[in-house]
């Protein structure tokens, strides 16, 4: 029999936020010799307005953490990385090679938005803030372009499926994930002489497939490991069967009626997918190639270029439809408003509250010969959500102007890049020695119900829900215990 060191090695895991945005998982490894190594998985921005105040400080000391692992480059997973470095984090950040380039584009754009929104706010005299939320220092942006450069100097890109060491006793393997270009599921292996290894896999946001690239199955040796899986659960209670595939129909109907069709989209991923879908409609001769397609949003052009520069790694040879034109700047945007021809306008931002959508939406919402499609989720208090909530032909106030909603407005869910319930369960079923599932990244009720569903359908040894309140202690054979987190200081942030 192997002699074991007395002290058991463990990994403590905690999610900094109980809902979807502001993704940040804190991990502490304790080795039998007493050494502790701390790492973070993702460090995202809180995007819901009610949680904006949480962005301004960390409830932990960033200088105590040794390294950061990044699953993918959505801003709710990476948006606070420059802030982390600014607050004293000295470690390296590891992510996929592809994600490095995408991260730089996303963070620089975010720094610009943060800087310009501070300038706007300082011009307004009164900032209305709920009295329960402490006023943050709005004279300074969260971070600036220089902070992004500092952070990016510490980012290291890695190939998929190639195990690398981040510490003497900790190795990491990135597995290709269909959620976005460059996204990974991250396998962490913790070893120590005389102890069984701990394996933990972080799904990040997960999708088993992608329109632009193939996702190989995870290597079979991983399926055999005694493993803890930290899974997202955004659509944990949404079945694939409830997704309506209406995009093509809405586009063709609008064109048939000779309208202007506005589609608001996230710059990264969604924009390229919609361009590809329009190209497919043209190829099938369903969409007339003479209909002009305009696209607007500087960041989306940058992402188009990144996608094009990696086209050899993708399963498609092109995604740009025929007859597509870029709108460069405010003048061209205004000129387009007076164009009465049938056309399609693809614009950022997805939720309508940033970027050129702020020009198109207020103008076109009152036009009867117009259809507006929101290509994804729109959060509370965004222009996109507001335009969906107003009833047809209702008079409402928009930027101080009384406006009638005459355009047809739709929000579609078929472009989502998150796994639905069936896919998430299929993913978990791959693991033949599943010790523990930690449910993360979902609305509270969804997480709870999805956790029950996992117990019913898969029955791993244990299932727990990640939250900011408790650490889950994980050992080589799964759950050790759960205990209250009293080392985090939320007093500045709550
Ligand atoms: Zn994501
Ligand atoms: Zn996410």
mmCIF file of N, CA, C and O and ligand atoms in Angstrom, residues 20 23 72 76-77 179 205 418 441, ligand 2:
data_model
loop_
_atom_site.group_PDB
_atom_site.id
_atom_site.type_symbol
_atom_site.label_atom_id
_atom_site.label_comp_id
_atom_site.label_asym_id
_atom_site.label_seq_id
_atom_site.Cartn_x
_atom_site.Cartn_y
_atom_site.Cartn_z
ATOM 1 N N UNK A 20 -25.154 35.610 -13.794
ATOM 2 C CA UNK A 20 -24.469 35.268 -15.040
ATOM 3 C C UNK A 20 -23.254 36.137 -15.371
ATOM 4 O O UNK A 20 -22.209 35.630 -15.737
ATOM 5 N N UNK A 23 -18.315 37.058 -14.317
ATOM 6 C CA UNK A 23 -17.784 35.716 -14.068
ATOM 7 C C UNK A 23 -16.391 35.780 -13.450
ATOM 8 O O UNK A 23 -15.502 36.442 -13.991
ATOM 9 N N UNK A 72 -12.708 32.307 -22.201
ATOM 10 C CA UNK A 72 -13.029 32.939 -23.493
ATOM 11 C C UNK A 72 -13.141 34.442 -23.323
ATOM 12 O O UNK A 72 -13.078 34.949 -22.209
ATOM 13 N N UNK A 76 -17.954 39.785 -20.097
ATOM 14 C CA UNK A 76 -18.374 39.387 -18.748
ATOM 15 C C UNK A 76 -17.494 38.259 -18.191
ATOM 16 O O UNK A 76 -17.718 37.783 -17.089
ATOM 17 N N UNK A 77 -16.470 37.869 -18.966
ATOM 18 C CA UNK A 77 -15.484 36.897 -18.468
ATOM 19 C C UNK A 77 -14.063 37.478 -18.406
ATOM 20 O O UNK A 77 -13.199 36.907 -17.764
ATOM 21 N N UNK A 179 -18.269 27.486 -27.879
ATOM 22 C CA UNK A 179 -18.971 28.719 -27.475
ATOM 23 C C UNK A 179 -18.600 29.909 -28.359
ATOM 24 O O UNK A 179 -19.480 30.603 -28.868
ATOM 25 N N UNK A 205 -18.271 29.248 -20.548
ATOM 26 C CA UNK A 205 -19.538 29.161 -21.271
ATOM 27 C C UNK A 205 -19.322 28.072 -22.302
ATOM 28 O O UNK A 205 -18.297 28.055 -22.984
ATOM 29 N N UNK A 418 -24.788 29.233 -26.314
ATOM 30 C CA UNK A 418 -24.728 28.431 -25.082
ATOM 31 C C UNK A 418 -25.433 27.098 -25.289
ATOM 32 O O UNK A 418 -26.465 27.024 -25.947
ATOM 33 N N UNK A 441 -22.776 29.997 -13.072
ATOM 34 C CA UNK A 441 -23.124 30.803 -14.242
ATOM 35 C C UNK A 441 -24.557 30.573 -14.739
ATOM 36 O O UNK A 441 -24.790 30.110 -15.846
HETATM 37 ZN ZN1 LIG B 2 -20.748 33.906 -19.680
#
